[in-house]
Short mmCIF file of C-alpha atoms and ligand atoms in Angstrom, two decimals:
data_model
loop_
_atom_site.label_atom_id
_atom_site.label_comp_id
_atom_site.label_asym_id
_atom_site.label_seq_id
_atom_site.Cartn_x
_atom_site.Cartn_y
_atom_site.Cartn_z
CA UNK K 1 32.33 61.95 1.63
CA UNK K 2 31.08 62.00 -1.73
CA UNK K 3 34.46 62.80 -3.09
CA UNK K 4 36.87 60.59 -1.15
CA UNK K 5 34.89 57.71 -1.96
CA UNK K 6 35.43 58.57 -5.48
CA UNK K 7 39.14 58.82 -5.10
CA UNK K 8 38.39 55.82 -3.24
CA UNK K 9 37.30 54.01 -6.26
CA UNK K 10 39.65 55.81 -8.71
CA UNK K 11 42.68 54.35 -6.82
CA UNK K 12 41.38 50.91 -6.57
CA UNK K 13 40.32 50.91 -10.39
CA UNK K 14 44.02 52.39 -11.33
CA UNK K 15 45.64 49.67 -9.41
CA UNK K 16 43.08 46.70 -10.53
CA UNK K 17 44.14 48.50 -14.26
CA UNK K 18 47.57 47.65 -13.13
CA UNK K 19 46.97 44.58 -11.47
CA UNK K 20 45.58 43.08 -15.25
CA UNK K 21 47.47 44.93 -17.27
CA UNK K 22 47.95 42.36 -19.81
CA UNK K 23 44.01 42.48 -20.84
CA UNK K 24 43.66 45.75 -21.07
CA UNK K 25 43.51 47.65 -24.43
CA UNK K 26 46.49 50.43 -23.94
CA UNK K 27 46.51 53.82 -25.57
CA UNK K 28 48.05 52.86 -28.18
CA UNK K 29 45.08 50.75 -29.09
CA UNK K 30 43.05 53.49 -28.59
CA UNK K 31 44.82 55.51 -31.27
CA UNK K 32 44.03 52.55 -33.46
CA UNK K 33 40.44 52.49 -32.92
CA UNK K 34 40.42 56.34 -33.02
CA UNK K 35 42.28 55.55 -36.65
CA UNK K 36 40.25 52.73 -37.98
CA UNK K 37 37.44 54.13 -39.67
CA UNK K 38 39.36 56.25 -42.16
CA UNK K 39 40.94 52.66 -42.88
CA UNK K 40 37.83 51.13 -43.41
CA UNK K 41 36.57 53.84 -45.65
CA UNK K 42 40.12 53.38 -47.91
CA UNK K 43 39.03 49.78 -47.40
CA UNK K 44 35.46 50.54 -49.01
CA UNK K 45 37.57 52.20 -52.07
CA UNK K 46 39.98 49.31 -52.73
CA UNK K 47 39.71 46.97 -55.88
CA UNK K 48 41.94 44.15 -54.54
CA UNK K 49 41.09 43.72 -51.18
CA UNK K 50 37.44 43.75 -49.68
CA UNK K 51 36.02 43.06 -46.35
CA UNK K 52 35.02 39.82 -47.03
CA UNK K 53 39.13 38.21 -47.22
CA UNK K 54 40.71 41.03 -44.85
CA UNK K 55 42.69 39.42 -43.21
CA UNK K 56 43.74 40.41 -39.24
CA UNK K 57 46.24 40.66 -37.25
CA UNK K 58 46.42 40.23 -33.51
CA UNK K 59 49.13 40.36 -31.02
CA UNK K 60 50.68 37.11 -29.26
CA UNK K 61 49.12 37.64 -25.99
CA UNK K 62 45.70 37.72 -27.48
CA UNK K 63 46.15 34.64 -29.95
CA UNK K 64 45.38 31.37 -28.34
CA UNK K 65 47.84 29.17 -27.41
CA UNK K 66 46.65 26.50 -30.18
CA UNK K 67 46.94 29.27 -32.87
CA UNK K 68 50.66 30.57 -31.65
CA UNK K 69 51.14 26.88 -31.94
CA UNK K 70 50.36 26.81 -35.26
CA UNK K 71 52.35 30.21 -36.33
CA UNK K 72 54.98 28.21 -34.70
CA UNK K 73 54.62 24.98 -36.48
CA UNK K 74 54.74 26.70 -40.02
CA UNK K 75 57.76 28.35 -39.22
CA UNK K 76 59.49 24.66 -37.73
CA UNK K 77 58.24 23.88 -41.44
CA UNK K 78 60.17 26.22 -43.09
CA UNK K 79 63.28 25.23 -41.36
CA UNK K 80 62.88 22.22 -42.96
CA UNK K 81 62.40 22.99 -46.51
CA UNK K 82 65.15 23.25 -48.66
CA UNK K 83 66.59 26.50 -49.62
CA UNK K 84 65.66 28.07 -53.30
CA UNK K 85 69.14 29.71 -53.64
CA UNK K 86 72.24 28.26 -55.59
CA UNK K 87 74.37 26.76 -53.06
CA UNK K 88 77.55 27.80 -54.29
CA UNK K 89 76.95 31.07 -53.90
CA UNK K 90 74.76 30.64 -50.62
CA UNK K 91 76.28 28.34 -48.94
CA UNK K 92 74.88 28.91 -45.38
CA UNK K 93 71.06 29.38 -46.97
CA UNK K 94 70.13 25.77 -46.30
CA UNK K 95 66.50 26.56 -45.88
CA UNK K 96 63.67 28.35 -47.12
CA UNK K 97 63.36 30.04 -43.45
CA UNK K 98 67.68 31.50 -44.45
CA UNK K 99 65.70 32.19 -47.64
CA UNK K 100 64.67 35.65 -46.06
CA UNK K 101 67.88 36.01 -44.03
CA UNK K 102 69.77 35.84 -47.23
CA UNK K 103 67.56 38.22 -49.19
CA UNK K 104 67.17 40.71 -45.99
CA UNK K 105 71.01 40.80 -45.88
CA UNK K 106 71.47 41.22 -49.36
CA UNK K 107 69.75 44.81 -49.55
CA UNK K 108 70.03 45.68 -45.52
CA UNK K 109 72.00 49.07 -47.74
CA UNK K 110 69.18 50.23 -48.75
CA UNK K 111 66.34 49.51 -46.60
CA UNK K 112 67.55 50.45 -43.30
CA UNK K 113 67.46 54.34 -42.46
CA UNK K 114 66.40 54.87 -45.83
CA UNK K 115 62.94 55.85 -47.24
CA UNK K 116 61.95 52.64 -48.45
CA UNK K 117 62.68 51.10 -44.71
CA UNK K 118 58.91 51.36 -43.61
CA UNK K 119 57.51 49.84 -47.17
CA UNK K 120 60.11 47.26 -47.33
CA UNK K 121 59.89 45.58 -44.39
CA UNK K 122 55.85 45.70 -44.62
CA UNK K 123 56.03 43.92 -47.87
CA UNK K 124 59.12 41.39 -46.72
CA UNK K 125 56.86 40.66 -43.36
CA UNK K 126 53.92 40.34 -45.78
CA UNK K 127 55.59 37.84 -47.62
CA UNK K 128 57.09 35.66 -45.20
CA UNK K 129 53.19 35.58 -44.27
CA UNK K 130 52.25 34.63 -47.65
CA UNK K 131 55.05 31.62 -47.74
CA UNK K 132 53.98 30.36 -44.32
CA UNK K 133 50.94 30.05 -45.96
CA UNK K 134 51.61 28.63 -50.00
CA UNK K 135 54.59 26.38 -48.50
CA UNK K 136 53.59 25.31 -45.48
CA UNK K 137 49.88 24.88 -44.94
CA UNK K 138 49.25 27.93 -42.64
CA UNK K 139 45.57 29.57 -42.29
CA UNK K 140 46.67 32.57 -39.61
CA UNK K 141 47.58 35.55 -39.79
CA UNK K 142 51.38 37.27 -38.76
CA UNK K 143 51.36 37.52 -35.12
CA UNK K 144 52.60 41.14 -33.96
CA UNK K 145 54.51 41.96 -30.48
CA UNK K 146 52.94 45.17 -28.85
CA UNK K 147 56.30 45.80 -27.04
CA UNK K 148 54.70 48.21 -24.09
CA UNK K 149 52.38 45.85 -23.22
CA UNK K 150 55.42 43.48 -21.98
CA UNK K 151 57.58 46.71 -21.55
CA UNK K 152 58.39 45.97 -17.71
CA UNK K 153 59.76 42.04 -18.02
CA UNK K 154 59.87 41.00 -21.48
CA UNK K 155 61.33 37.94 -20.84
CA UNK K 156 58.71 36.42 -18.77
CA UNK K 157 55.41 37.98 -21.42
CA UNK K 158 54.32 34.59 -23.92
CA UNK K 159 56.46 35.56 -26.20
CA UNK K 160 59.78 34.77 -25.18
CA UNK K 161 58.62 32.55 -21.92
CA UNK K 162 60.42 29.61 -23.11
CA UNK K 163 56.96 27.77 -23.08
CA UNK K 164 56.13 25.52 -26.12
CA UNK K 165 53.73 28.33 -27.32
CA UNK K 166 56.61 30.84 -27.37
CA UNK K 167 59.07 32.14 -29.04
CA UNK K 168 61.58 30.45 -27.55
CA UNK K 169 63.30 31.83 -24.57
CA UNK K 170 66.14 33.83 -23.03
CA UNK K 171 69.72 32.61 -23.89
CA UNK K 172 72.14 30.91 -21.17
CA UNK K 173 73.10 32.74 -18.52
CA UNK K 174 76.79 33.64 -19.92
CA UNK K 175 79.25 36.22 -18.44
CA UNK K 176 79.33 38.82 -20.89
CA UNK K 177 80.50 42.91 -21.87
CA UNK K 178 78.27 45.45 -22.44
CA UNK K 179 77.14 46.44 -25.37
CA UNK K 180 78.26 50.13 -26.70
CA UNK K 181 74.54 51.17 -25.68
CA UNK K 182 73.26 49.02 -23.00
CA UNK K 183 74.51 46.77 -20.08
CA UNK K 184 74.38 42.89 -20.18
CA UNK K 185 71.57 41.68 -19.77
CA UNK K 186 70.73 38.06 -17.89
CA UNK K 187 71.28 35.96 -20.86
CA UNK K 188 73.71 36.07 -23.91
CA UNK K 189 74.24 32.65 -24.50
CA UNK K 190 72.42 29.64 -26.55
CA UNK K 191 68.80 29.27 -26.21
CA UNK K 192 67.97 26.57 -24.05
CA UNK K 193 63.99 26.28 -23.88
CA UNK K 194 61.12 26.35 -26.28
CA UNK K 195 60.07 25.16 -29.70
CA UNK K 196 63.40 27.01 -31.12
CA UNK K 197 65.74 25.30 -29.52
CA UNK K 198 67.54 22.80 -31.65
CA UNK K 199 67.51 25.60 -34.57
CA UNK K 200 70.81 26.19 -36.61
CA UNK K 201 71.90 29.58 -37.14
CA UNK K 202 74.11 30.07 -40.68
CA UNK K 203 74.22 32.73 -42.36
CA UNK K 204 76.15 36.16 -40.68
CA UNK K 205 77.22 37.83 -38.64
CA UNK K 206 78.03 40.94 -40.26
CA UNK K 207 77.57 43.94 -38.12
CA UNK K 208 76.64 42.10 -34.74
CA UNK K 209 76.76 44.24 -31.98
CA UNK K 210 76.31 41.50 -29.28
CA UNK K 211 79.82 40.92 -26.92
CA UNK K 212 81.05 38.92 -27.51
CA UNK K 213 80.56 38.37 -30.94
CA UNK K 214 80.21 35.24 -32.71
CA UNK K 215 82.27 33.92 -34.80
CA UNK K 216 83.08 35.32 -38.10
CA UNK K 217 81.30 34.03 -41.63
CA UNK K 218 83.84 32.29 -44.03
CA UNK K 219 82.91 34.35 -46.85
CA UNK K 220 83.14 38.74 -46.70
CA UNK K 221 79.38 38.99 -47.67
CA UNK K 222 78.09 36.96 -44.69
CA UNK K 223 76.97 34.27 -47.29
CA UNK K 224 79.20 31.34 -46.37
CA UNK K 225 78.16 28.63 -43.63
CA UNK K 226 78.80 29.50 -40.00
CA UNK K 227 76.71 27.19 -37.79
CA UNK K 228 76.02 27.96 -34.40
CA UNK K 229 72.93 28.41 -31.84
CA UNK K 230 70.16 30.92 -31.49
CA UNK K 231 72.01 33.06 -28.98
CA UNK K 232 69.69 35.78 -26.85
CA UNK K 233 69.52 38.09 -24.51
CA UNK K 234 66.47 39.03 -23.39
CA UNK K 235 66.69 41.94 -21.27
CA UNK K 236 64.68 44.78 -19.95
CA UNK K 237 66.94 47.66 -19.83
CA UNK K 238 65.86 49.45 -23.41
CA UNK K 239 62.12 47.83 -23.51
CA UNK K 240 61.70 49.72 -20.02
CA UNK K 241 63.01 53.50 -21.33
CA UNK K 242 62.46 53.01 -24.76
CA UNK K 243 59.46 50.83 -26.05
CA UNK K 244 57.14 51.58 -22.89
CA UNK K 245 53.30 52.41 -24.22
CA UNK K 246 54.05 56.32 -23.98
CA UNK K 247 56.99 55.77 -26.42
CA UNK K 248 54.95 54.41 -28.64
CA UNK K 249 52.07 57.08 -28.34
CA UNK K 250 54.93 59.63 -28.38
CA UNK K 251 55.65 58.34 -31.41
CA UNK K 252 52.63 58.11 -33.27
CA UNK K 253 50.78 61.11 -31.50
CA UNK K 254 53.51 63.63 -32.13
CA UNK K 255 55.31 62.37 -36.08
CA UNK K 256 53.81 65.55 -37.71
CA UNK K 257 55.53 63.55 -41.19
CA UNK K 258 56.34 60.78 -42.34
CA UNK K 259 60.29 61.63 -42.08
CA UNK K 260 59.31 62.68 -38.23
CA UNK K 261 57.88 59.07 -37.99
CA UNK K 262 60.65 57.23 -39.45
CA UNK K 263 63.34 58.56 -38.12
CA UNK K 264 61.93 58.51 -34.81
CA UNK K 265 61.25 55.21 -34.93
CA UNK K 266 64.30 54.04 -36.54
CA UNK K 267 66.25 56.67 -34.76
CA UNK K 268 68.73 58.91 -36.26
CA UNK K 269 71.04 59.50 -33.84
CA UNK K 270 71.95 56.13 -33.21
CA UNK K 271 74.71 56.15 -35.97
CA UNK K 272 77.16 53.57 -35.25
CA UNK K 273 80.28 55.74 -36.01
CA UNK K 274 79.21 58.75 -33.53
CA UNK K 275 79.51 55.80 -30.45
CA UNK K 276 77.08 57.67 -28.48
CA UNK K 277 77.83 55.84 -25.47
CA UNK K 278 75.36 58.01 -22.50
CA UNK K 279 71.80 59.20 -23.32
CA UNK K 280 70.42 62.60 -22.91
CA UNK K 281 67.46 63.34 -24.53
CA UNK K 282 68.11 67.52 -23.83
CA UNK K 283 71.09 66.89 -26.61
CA UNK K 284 68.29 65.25 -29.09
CA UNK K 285 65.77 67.40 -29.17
CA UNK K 286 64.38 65.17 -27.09
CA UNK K 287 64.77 62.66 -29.54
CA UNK K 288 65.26 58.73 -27.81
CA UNK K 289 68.67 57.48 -28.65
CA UNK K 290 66.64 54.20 -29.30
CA UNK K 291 63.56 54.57 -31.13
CA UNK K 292 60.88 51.00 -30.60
CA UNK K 293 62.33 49.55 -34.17
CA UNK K 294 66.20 49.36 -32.66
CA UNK K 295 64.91 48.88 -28.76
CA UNK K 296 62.84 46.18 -29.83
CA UNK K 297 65.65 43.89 -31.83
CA UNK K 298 68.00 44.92 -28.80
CA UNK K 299 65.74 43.88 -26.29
CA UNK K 300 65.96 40.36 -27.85
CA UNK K 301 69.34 40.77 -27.81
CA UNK K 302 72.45 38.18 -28.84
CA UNK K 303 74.06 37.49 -31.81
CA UNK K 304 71.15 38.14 -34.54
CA UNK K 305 68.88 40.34 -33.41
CA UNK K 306 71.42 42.66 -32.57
CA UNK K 307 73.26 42.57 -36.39
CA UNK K 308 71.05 45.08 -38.94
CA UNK K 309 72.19 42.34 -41.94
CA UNK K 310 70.88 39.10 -40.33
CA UNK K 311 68.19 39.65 -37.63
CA UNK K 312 65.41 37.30 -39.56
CA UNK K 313 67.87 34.87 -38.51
CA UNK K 314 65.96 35.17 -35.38
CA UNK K 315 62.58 34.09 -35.61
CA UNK K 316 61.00 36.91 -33.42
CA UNK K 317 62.03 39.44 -35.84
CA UNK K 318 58.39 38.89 -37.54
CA UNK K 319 56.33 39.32 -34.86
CA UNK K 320 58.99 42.83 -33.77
CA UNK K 321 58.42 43.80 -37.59
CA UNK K 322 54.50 43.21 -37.54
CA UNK K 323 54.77 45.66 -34.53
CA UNK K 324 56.75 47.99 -36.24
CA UNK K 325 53.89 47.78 -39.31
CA UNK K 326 51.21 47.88 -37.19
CA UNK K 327 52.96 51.29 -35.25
CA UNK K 328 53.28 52.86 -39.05
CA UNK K 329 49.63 51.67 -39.51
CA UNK K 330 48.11 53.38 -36.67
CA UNK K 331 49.83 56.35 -37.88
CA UNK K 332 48.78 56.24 -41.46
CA UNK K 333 45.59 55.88 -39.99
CA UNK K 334 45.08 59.11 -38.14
CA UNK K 335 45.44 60.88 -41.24
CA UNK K 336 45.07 58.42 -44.31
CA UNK K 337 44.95 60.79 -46.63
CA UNK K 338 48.19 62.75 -45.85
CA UNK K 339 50.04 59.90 -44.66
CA UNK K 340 49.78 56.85 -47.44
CA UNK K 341 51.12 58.17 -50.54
CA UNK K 342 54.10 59.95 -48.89
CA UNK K 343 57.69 59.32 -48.62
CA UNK K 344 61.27 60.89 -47.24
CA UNK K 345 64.54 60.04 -46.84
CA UNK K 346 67.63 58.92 -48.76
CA UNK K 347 68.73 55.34 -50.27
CA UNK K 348 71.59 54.47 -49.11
CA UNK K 349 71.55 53.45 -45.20
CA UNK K 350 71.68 56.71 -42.97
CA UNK K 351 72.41 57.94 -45.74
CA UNK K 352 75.80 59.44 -45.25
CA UNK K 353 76.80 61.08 -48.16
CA UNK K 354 73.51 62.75 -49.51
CA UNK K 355 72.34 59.47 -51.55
CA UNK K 356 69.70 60.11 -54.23
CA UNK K 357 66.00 60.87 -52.36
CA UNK K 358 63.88 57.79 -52.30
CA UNK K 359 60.11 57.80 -54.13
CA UNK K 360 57.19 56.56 -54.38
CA UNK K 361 58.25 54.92 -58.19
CA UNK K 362 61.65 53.27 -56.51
CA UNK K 363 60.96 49.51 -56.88
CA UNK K 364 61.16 46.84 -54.61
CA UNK K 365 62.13 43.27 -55.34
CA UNK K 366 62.71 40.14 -53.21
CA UNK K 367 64.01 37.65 -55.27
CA UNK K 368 63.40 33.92 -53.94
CA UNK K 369 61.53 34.91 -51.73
CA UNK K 370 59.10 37.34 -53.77
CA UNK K 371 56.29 36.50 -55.86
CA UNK K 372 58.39 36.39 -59.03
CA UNK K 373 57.51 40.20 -59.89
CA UNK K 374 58.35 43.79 -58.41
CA UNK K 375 56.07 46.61 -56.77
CA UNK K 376 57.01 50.28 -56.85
CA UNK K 377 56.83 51.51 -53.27
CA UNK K 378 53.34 53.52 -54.16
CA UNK K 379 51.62 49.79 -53.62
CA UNK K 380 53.10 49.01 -50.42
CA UNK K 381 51.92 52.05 -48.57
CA UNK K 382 48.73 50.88 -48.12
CA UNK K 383 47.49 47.48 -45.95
CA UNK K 384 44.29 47.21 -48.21
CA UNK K 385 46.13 48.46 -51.63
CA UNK K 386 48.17 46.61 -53.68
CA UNK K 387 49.96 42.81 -52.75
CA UNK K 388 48.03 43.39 -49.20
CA UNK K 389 44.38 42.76 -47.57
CA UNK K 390 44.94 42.75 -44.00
CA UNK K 391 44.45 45.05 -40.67
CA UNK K 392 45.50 45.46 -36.93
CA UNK K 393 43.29 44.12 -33.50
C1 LIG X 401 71.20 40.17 -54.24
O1 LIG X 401 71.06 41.28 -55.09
C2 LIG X 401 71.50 41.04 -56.42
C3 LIG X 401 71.40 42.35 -57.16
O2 LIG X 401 70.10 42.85 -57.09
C4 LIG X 401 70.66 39.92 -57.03
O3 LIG X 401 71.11 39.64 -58.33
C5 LIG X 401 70.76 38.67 -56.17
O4 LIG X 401 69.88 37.67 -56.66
C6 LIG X 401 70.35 39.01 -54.75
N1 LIG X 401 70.50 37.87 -53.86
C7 LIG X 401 69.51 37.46 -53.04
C8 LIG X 401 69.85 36.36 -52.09
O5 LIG X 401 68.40 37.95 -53.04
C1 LIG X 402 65.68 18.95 -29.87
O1 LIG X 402 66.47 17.83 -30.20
C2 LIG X 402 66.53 16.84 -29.17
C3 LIG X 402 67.52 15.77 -29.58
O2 LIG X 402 67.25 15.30 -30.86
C4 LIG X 402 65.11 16.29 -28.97
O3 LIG X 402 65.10 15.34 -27.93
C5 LIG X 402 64.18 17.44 -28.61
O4 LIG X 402 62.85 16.98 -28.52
C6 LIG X 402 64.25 18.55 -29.64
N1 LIG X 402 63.45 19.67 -29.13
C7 LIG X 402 62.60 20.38 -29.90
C8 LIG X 402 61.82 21.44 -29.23
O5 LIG X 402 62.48 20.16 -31.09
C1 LIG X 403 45.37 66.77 -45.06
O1 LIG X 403 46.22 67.91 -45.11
C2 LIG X 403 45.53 69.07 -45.53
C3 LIG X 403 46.56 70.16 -45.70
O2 LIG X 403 47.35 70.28 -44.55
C4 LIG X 403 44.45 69.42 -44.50
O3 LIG X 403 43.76 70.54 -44.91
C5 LIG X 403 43.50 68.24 -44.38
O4 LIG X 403 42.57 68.49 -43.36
C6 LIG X 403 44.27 66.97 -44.07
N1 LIG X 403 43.36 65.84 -44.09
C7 LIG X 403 42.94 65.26 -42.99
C8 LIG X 403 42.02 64.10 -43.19
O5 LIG X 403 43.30 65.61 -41.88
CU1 LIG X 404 65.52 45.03 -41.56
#
């Protein structure tokens, strides 16, 4: 008696668990808090950053609608300054928001499946942060996208709802080809809802994977002006394999290193000229063919976020990048002390032809849209070192 009414209760709390899944804290959280006090004790060490302006991040679901409103208003803002780069040679950077297309683009080489990947794109995400806040007025913080919480219907979680506290949402319903790696999803064309949807998109494409493509760029490098819509498809076919909470605790729970971690995440195996085009983990070593950093810009989908040179175009690729920070984070954080001052990998993308190994002195730089000076990648490992002062809710 005892023990069925226990099962009793067991199954009803499971399913109430499932029934409000959305406010409760997943595992992955639960690594985090596991994590956070070896943060707080590098924290207690720092000499730039100190509890008093830590800054934190939270993730869209759990910001009010007045604040994702606001995140949202300072990036409209952005749009609408002028660009700092010379127009001749930039013609499609019109704006300060193409500012970090153009500069992403510009060194995709050497920051994508390379060993600065992880440190660049926490310091580029940083700083888009930083401008949001300098050029346009904002007080919050960068919003992040826990993709498992929203793993089963992405489309319809607050971020890409088409509300007027979203991202904006799906694209038109379009016939379209698969992809070499996924299925159409129910989208593919222009945006149509949400505070994105008058948006120009100029700059690219250059490697867009999205079919069909859009329209080729005037000029080789991707530079020249090609204006068109915000295209998307938001679709659940990777987010539901790929980026479901387990993946993530997969990830983090069993990266022994950091080059376990990154190339994981960023996943090795998908290598555009092996056209991989069925998935078996048994040939991986049970490896994903997508790990969250590619399944999360393919789950957005269309013309930007599925091109490695210009998915800032897209303004969800902060909030996917915050995620992928916060993932590394977490990570760092089970093991600070192994896992800061640490880094693998090449420098040259996938590095195909044994490229020079990255370290820890390798500089990074991001022109207009940098704070006039360079950091070597030993003070970007760290959220409480260096440029940064922030942490992860
Ligand atoms: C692209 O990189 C070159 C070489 O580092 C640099 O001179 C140029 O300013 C960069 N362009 C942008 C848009 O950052
Ligand atoms: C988009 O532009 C149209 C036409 O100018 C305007 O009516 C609409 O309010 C704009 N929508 C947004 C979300 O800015
Ligand atoms: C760091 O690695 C060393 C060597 O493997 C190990 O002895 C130590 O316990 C690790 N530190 C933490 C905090 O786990
Ligand atoms: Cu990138």
């Amino acid at each position: 008696m005892a023990r069925s009414l226990w099962l009793l209760l067991l199954a009803a709390s499971s399913s109430l668990v499932d029934a409000s899944k959305s406010c409760e804290k997943d595992d992955v959280y639960k690594l985090q808090q596991a994590g956070k006090h070896q943060l707080e004790a590098r924290l207690a060490k720092s000499t730039t950053c100190t509890k008093e302006n830590l800054q934190v991040r939270r993730e869209w679901g759990d910001i009010s609608k007045a604040d994702r409103r606001k995140y949202i208003d300072a990036m409209l803002c952005l749009m609408n300054k002028p660009s700092h780069l010379n127009p001749t040679e930039y013609p499609g950077a019109q704006t300060r928001f193409d500012d970090f297309v153009a500069v992403h683009m510009n060194q995709t080489m050497f920051i994508h499946g390379t060993g600065q990947f992880l440190a660049w794109h926490r310091y580029f995400t940083w700083s888009f942060e930083r401008v949001l806040r300098e050029e346009c007025g904002y007080t919050g913080t960068q919003p992040y996208w826990n993709w498992g919480r929203w793993a089963a219907d992405p489309a319809s979680s607050p971020l890409f709802d088409g509300s007027d506290t979203s991202l904006s949402g799906n694209g038109r319903q379009i016939d379209h080809g698969p992809t070499d790696y996924f299925p159409p999803g129910p989208g593919g064309g222009c945006i149509y809802s949400g505070p994105f949807v008058n948006m120009t998109v100029r700059l690219g494409p250059l490697a867009p994977l999205s079919n069909p493509p859009p329209a080729r760029n005037p000029l080789p490098n991707g530079m020249g002006d090609n204006p068109r819509c915000l295209s998307r498809d938001v679709h659940n076919y990777l987010s539901s394999r790929f980026t479901r909470t387990q993946d993530i605790v997969t990830l983090i729970a069993d990266s022994p290193d950091i080059l376990a971690f990154q190339d994981r995440m960023q996943t090795v195996t998908f290598r555009p000229w092996e056209q991989e085009a069925t998935y078996d983990p048994a040939e991986h070593n049970g490896m994903p063919l997508f790990g969250v950093h590619a399944a999360g810009h393919h789950t957005i989908g269309g013309d930007p976020a599925g091109d490695f040179f210009t998915s800032p175009n897209d303004p969800a690729f902060y909030a996917h990048h915050s995620g992928i920070d916060r993932t590394w984070a977490i990570w760092q954080w089970l093991d600070l002390e192994n896992r800061t001052e640490v880094i693998a990998g090449g420098t040259l993308m996938f590095d195909p032809f044994n490229s020079p190994k990255a370290t820890l002195d390798d500089v990074v730089g991001l022109g207009v849209v940098g704070e006039g000076r360079v950091w070597r990648i030993r003070d970007l490992v760290s959220t409480v070192d260096g440029p940064f002062c922030y942490t992860y809710e």
